[in-house]
Coordinates of C-alpha atoms in Angstrom, one line a residue:
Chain V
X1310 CA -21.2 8.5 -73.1
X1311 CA -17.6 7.0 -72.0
X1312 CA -16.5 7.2 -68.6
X1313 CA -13.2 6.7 -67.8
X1314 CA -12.8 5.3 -63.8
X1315 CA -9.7 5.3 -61.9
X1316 CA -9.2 2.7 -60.1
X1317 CA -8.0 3.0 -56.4
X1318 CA -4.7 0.4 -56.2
X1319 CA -2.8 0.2 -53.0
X1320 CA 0.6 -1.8 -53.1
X1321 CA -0.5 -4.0 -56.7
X1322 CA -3.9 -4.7 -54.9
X1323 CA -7.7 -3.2 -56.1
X1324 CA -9.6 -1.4 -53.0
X1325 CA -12.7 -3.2 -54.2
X1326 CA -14.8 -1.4 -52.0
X1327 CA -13.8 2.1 -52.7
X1328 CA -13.5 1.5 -57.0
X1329 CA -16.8 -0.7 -56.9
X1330 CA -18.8 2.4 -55.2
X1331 CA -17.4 4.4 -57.2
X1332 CA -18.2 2.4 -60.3
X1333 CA -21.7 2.0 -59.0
X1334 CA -22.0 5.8 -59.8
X1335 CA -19.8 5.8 -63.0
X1336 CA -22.3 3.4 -64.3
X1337 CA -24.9 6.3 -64.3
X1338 CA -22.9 8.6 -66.4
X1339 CA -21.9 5.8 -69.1
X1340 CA -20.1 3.3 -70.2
X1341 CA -17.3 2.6 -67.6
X1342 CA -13.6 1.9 -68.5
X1343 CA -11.6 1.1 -65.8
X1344 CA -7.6 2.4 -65.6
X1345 CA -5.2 0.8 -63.1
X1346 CA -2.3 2.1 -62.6
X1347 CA 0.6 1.0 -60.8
X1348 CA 4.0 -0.4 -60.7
X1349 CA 2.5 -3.5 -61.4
X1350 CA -1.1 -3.7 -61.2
X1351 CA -2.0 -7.1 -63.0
X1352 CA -4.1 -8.7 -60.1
X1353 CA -5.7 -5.4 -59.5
X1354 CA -6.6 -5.4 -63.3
X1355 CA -8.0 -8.7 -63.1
X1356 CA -10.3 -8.6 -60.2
X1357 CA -11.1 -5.1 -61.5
X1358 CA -12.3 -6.6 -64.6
X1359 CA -14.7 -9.2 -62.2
X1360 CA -16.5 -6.1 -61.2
X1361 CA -19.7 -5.9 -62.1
X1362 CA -20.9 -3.3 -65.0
X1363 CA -17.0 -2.8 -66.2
X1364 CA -17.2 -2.7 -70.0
X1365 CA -13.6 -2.6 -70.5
X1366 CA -10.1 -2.6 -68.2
X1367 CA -6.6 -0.9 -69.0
X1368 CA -3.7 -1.5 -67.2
X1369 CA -0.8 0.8 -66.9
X1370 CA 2.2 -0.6 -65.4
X1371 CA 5.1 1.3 -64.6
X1372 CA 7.7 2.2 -61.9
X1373 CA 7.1 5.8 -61.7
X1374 CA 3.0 4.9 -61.4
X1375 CA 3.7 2.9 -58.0
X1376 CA 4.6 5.2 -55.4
X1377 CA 1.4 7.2 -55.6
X1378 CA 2.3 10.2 -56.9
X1379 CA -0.1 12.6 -58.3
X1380 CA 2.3 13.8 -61.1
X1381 CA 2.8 10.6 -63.4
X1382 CA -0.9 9.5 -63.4
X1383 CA -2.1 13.1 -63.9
X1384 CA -0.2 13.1 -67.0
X1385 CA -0.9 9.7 -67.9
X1386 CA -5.0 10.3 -67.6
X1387 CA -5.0 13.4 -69.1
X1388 CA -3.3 11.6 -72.5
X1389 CA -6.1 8.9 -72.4
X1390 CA -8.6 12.0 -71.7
X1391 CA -9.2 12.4 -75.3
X1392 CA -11.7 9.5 -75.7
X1393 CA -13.9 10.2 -72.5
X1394 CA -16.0 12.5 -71.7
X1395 CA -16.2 12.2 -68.0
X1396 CA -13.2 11.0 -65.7
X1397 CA -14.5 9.4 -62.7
X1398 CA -12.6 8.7 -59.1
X1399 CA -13.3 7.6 -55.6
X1400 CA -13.0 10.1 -53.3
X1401 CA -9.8 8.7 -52.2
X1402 CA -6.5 10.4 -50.4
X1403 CA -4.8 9.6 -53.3
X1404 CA -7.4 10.3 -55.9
X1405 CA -7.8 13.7 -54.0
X1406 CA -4.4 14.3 -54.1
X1407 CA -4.6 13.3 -58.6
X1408 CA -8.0 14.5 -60.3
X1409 CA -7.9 18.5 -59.4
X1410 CA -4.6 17.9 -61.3
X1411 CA -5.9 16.3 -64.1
X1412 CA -8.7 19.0 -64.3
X1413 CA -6.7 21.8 -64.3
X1414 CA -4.5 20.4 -66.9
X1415 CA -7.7 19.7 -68.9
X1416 CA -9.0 23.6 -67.9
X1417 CA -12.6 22.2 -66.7
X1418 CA -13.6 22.7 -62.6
X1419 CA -13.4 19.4 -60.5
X1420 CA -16.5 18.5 -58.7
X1421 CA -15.2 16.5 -55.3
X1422 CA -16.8 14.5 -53.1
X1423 CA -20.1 14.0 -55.2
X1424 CA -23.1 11.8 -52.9
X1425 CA -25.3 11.6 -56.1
X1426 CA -25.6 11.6 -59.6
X1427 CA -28.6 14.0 -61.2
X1428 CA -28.0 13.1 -64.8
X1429 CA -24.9 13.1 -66.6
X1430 CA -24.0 16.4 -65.8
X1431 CA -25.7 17.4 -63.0
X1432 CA -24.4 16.4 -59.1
X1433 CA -25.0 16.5 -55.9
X1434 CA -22.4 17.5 -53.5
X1435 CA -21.9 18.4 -49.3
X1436 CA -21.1 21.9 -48.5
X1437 CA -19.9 23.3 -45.4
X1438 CA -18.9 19.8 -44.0
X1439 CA -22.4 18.5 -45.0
X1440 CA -24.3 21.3 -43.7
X1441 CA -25.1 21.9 -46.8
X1442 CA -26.0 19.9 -50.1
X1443 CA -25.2 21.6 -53.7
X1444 CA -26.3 20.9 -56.8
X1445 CA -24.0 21.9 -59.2
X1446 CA -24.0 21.3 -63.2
X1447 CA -21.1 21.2 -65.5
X1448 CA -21.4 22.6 -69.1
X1449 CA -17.8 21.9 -69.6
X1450 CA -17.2 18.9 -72.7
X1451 CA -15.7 16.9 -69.7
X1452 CA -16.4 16.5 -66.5
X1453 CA -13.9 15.3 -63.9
X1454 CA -15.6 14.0 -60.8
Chain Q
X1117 CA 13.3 32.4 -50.1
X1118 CA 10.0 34.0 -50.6
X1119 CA 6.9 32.0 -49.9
X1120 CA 3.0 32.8 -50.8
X1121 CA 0.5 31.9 -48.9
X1122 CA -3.2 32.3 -49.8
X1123 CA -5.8 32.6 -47.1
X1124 CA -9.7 32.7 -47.8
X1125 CA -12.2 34.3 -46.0
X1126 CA -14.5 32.1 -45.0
X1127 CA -17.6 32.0 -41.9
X1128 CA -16.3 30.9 -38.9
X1129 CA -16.2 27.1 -38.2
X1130 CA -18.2 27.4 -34.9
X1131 CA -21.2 28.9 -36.7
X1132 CA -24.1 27.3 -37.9
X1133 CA -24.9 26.9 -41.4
X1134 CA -27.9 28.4 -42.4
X1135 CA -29.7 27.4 -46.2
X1136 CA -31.3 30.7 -47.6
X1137 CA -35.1 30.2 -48.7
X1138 CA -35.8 29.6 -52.4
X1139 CA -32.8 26.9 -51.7
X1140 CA -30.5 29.6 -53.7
X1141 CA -27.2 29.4 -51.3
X1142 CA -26.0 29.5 -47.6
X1143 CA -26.6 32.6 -45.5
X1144 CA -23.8 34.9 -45.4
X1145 CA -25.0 38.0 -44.6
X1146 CA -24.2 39.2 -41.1
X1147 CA -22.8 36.1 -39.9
X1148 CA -19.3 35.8 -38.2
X1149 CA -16.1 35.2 -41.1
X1150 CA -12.8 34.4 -40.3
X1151 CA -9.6 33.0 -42.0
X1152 CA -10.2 29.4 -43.5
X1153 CA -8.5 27.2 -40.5
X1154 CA -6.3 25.3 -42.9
X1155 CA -4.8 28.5 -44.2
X1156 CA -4.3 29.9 -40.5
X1157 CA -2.1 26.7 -40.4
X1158 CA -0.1 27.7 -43.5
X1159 CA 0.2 31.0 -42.2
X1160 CA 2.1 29.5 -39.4
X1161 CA 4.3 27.2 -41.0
X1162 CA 5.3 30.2 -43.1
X1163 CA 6.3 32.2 -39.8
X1164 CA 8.1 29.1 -38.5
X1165 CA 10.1 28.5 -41.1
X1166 CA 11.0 32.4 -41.3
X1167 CA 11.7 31.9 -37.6
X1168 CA 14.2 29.2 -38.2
X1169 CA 15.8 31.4 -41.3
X1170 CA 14.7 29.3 -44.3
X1171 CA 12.3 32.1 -45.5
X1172 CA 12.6 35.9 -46.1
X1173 CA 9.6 36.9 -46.7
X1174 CA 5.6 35.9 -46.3
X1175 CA 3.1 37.3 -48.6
X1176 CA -0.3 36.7 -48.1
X1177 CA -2.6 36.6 -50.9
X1178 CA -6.6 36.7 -50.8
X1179 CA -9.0 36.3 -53.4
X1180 CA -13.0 37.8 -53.1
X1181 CA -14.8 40.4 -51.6
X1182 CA -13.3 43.4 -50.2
X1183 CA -14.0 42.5 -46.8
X1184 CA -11.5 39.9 -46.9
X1185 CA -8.7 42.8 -46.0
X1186 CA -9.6 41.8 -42.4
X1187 CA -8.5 38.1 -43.4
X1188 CA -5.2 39.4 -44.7
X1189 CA -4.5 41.8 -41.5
X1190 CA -5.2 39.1 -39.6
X1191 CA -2.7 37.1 -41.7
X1192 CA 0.0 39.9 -41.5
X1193 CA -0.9 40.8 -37.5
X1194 CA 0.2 36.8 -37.0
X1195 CA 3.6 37.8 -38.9
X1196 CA 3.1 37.6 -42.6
X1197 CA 5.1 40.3 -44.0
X1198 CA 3.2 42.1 -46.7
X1199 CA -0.4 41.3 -48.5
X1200 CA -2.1 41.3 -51.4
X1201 CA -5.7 41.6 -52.3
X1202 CA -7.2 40.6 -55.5
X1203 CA -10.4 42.0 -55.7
X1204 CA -12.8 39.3 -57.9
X1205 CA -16.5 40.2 -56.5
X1206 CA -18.7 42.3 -54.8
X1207 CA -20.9 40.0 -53.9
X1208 CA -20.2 37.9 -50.5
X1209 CA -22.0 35.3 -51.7
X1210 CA -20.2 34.6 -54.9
X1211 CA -17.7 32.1 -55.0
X1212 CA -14.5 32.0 -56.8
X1213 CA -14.2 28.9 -58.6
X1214 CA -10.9 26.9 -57.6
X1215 CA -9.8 26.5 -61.3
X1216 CA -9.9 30.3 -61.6
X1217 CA -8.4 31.0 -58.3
X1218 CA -5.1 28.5 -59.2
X1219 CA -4.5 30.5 -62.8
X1220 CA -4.7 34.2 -60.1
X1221 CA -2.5 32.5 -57.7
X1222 CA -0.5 31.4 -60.4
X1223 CA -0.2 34.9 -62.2
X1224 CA 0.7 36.4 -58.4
X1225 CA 3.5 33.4 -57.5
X1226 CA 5.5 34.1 -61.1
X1227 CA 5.3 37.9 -60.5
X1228 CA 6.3 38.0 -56.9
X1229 CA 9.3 35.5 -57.5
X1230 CA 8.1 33.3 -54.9
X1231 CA 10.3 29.6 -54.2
X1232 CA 6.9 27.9 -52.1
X1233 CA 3.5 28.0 -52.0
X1234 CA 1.8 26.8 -48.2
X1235 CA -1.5 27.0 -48.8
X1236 CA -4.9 25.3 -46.6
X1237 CA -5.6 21.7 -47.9
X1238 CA -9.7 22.6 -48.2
X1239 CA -11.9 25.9 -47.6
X1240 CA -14.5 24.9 -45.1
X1241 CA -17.0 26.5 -47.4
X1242 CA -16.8 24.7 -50.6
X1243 CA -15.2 21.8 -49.6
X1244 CA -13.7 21.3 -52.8
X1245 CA -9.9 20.5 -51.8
X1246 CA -8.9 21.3 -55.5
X1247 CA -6.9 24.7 -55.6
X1248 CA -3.5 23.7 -54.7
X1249 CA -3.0 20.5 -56.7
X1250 CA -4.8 23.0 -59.7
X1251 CA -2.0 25.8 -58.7
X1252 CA 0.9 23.2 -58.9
X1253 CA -0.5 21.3 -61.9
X1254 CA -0.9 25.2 -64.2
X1255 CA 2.9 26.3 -62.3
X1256 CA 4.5 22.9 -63.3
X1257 CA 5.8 22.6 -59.6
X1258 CA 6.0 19.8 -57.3
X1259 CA 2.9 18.8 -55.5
X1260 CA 2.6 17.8 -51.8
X1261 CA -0.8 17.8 -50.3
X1262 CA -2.4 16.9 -46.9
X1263 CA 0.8 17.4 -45.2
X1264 CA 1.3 16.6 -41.7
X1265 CA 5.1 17.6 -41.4
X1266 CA 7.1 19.7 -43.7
X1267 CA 11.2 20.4 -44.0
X1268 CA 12.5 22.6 -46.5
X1269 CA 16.2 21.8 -47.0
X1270 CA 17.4 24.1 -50.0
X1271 CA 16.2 22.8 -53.3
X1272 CA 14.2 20.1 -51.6
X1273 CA 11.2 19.7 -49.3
X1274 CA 11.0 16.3 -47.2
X1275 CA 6.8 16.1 -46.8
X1276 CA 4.8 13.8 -44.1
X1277 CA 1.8 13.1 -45.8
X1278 CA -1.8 11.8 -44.6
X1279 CA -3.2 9.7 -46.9
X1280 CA -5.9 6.8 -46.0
X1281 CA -4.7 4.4 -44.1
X1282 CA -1.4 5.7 -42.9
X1283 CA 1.2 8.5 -43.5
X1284 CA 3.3 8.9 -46.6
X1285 CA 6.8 10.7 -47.0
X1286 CA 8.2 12.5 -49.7
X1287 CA 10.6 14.2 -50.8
X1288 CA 10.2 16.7 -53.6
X1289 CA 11.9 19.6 -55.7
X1290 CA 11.8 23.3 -54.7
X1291 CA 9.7 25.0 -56.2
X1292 CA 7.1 23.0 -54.6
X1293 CA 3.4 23.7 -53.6
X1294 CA 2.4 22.5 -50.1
X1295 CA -1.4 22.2 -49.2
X1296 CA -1.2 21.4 -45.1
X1297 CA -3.7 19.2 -43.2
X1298 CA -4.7 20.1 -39.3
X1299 CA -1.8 18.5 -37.8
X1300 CA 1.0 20.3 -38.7
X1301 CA 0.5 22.7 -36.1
X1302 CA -1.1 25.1 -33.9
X1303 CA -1.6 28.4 -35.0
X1304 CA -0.4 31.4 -32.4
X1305 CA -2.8 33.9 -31.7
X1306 CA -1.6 37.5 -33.3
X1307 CA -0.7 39.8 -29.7
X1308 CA -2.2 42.9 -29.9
X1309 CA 1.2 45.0 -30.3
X1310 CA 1.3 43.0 -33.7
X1311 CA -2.7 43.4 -34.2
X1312 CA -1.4 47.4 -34.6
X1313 CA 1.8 47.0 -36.1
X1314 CA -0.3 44.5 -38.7
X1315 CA -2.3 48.1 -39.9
X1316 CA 0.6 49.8 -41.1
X1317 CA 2.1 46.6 -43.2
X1318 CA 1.6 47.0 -46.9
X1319 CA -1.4 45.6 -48.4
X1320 CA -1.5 46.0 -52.6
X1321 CA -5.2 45.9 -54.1
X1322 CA -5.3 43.9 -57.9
X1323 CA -8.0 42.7 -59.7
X1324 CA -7.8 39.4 -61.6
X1325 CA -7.9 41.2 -65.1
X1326 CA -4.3 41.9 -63.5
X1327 CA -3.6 38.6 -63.9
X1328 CA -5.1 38.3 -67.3
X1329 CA -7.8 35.7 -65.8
X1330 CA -11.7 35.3 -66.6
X1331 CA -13.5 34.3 -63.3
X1332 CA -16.6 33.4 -64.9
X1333 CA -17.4 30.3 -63.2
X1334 CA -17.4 26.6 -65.0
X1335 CA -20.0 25.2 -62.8
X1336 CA -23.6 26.2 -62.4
X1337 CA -25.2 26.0 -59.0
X1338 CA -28.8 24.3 -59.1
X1339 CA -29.9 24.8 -55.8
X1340 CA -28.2 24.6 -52.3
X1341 CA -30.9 22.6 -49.6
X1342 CA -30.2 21.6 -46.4
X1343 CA -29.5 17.5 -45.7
X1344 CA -31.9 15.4 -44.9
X1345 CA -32.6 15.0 -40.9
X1346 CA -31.7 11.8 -39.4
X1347 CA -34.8 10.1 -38.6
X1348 CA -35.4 9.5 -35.4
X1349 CA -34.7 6.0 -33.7
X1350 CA -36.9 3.7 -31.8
X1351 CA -36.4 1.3 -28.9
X1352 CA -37.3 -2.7 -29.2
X1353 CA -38.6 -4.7 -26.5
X1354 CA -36.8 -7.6 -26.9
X1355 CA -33.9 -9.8 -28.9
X1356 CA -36.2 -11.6 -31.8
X1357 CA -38.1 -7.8 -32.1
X1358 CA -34.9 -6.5 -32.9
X1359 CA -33.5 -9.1 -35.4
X1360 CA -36.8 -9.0 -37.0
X1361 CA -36.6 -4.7 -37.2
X1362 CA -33.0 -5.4 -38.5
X1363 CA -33.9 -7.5 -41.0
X1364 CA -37.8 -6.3 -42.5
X1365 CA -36.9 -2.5 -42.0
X1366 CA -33.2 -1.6 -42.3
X1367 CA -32.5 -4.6 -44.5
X1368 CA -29.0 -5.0 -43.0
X1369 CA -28.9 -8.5 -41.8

């Protein structure tokens, strides 16, 4: 299955430790693409792409990507959306702020927050400020996460 | 300007959270519920900003059980003006799914007119933090979560937001959804002059077939189990025990 990661960039730079976690779970769902976006995201690409169990990077560099706004890369994921079936984010601020977006343009549920992965389409996630732990499954054809 | 704000009813933050045997939910029944905290916040942005003459008019919008009429009295004894109750379950311990409570809220923000949506960043149930950036992607509108300050200046909104690792502001286009984090401000506790004038306010009952909108859930819930307990700690007699304990049994050194 392809897994599409986003990765967390701050000012043209790769939060390594926030994407490589994140890829660390990715990795369990599929094969893991990597998307940078950014106003200009080249390093972040490159050390990205140094990660281990990346399969492939893309790097999308424009203006209106760099300010961290949830309505450019929304759009922009959900065109690349096509050839995943599971879109994958830290649980960032800013990736907060994007992938509810992104699912609700794709009209599947977002599952935040997820501690660990069951299968491929079955998670665990805190309730209740981690008074509780869930485990939900997704039947939808993607799965944003 | 007329702004929306939805409030959930939720238990109440001070109570503990009890897992149901057969691991199939959290314990609901008879425990204290109150307004989500985040949406009490909203709730009194929305009054500021009446207060200060930018707004008209507050509705207050709640989707669930039945019960959550005492969220929205609540809501309108703080000063909201009118409510509005869509009734999507019987069942307390049901949850409505974020995606289907966006394409409601969405249905009840283009047939009330509304210019702004405030609503809570997260419930403190679900945790999901998903409704308002799903409400603003379905309306099309501007999107400014996890605010921390907020100034509506006509047809545009200048937002303080908290993102990791500092604060971030923006300025969007009306009509714009808000979703507000815990610093914005302090809510005001309704008097109880208002807690009686708040009975007589109108309060409309829909369902979300209103709205044209299937609740069925997307996701399934496996079970619901209660975290693992920290283990407990131990005490070491001296420097080398230590290293040794950090190194042969937490493995972090």
């Amino acid at each position: 299955m392809a897994v599409l990661l986003i990765a967390e960039v701050a000012n043209g730079e790769l939060a390594v430790d926030a994407t490589s976690k994140a890829l660390t779970a990715a990795k369990q769902m599929g094969d893991v693409t990597i998307l940078c976006a950014g106003a200009s995201c080249g390093g972040a690409a490159e050390a990205a792409a140094k990660l281990d169990g990346a399969a492939k990077v893309l790097c999308a560099e424009d203006a209106a990507y760099g300010h961290d706004l949830a309505e450019p890369v929304a759009d922009l994921v959900v065109k690349l959306a096509g050839n995943y079936d599971h879109i994958v984010a830290p649980a960032t601020a800013a990736a907060k702020n994007l992938l509810p977006r992104v699912a609700a343009l794709l009209d599947v549920m977002v599952i935040s927050d997820i501690t660990a992965v069951v299968d491929a389409d079955t998670f665990e996630r805190p309730i209740y400020a981690g008074n509780a732990i869930q485990t939900v499954k997704s039947s939808a054809a993607k799965k944003v996460v | 300007m007329k702004v929306l704000v939805p409030v959930k009813r939720v238990i109440y933050y001070n109570v503990k959270v009890r897992v149901m045997a057969y691991c199939s939910g959290v314990d609901l029944a008879n425990v204290k519920m109150s307004m989500n905290p985040f949406d009490e916040i909203a709730v009194e942005e929305a009054i500021r900003m009446k207060e200060a003459g930018k707004v008209e008019e507050i509705i207050a919008v709640s989707i669930g059980v039945k019960q959550s009429q005492e969220t929205l009295r609540t809501a309108l004894a703080m000063g909201a003006d009118r409510a509005i109750l869509v009734v999507a379950t019987d069942d307390v311990h049901q949850d409505i799914e974020p995606l289907s409570v966006a394409k409601i809220l969405k249905g009840v923000a283009e047939a009330e007119g509304v210019g702004l949506v405030l609503c809570g960043k997260q419930a403190i149930d679900n945790d999901m933090n998903a409704t308002g950036q799903m409400l603003s992607a379905l309306l099309g509108w501007s999107q400014a979560t996890f605010a921390s300050e907020v100034d509506v200046d006509g047809d545009h909104a200048t937002v303080t937001r908290e993102v990791d690792g500092g604060l971030q502001t923006i300025k969007v286009k009306m009509p714009a959804i808000i979703s507000v984090d815990l610093r914005l401000n302090e809510p005001r506790y309704a008097s109880l002059p208002n807690i009686m004038k708040a009975k007589k306010k109108p309060l409309d009952e829909k369902t979300p077939a209103d709205f044209g909108v299937d609740i069925a859930p997307r996701l399934t819930i496996v079970k619901t189990t209660e975290p693992e307990s920290r283990k407990a700690g131990s005490k070491g007699g001296s420097v080398e025990e230590l290293v040794t304990k950090l190194k042969d049994e937490a493995g972090v050194i």
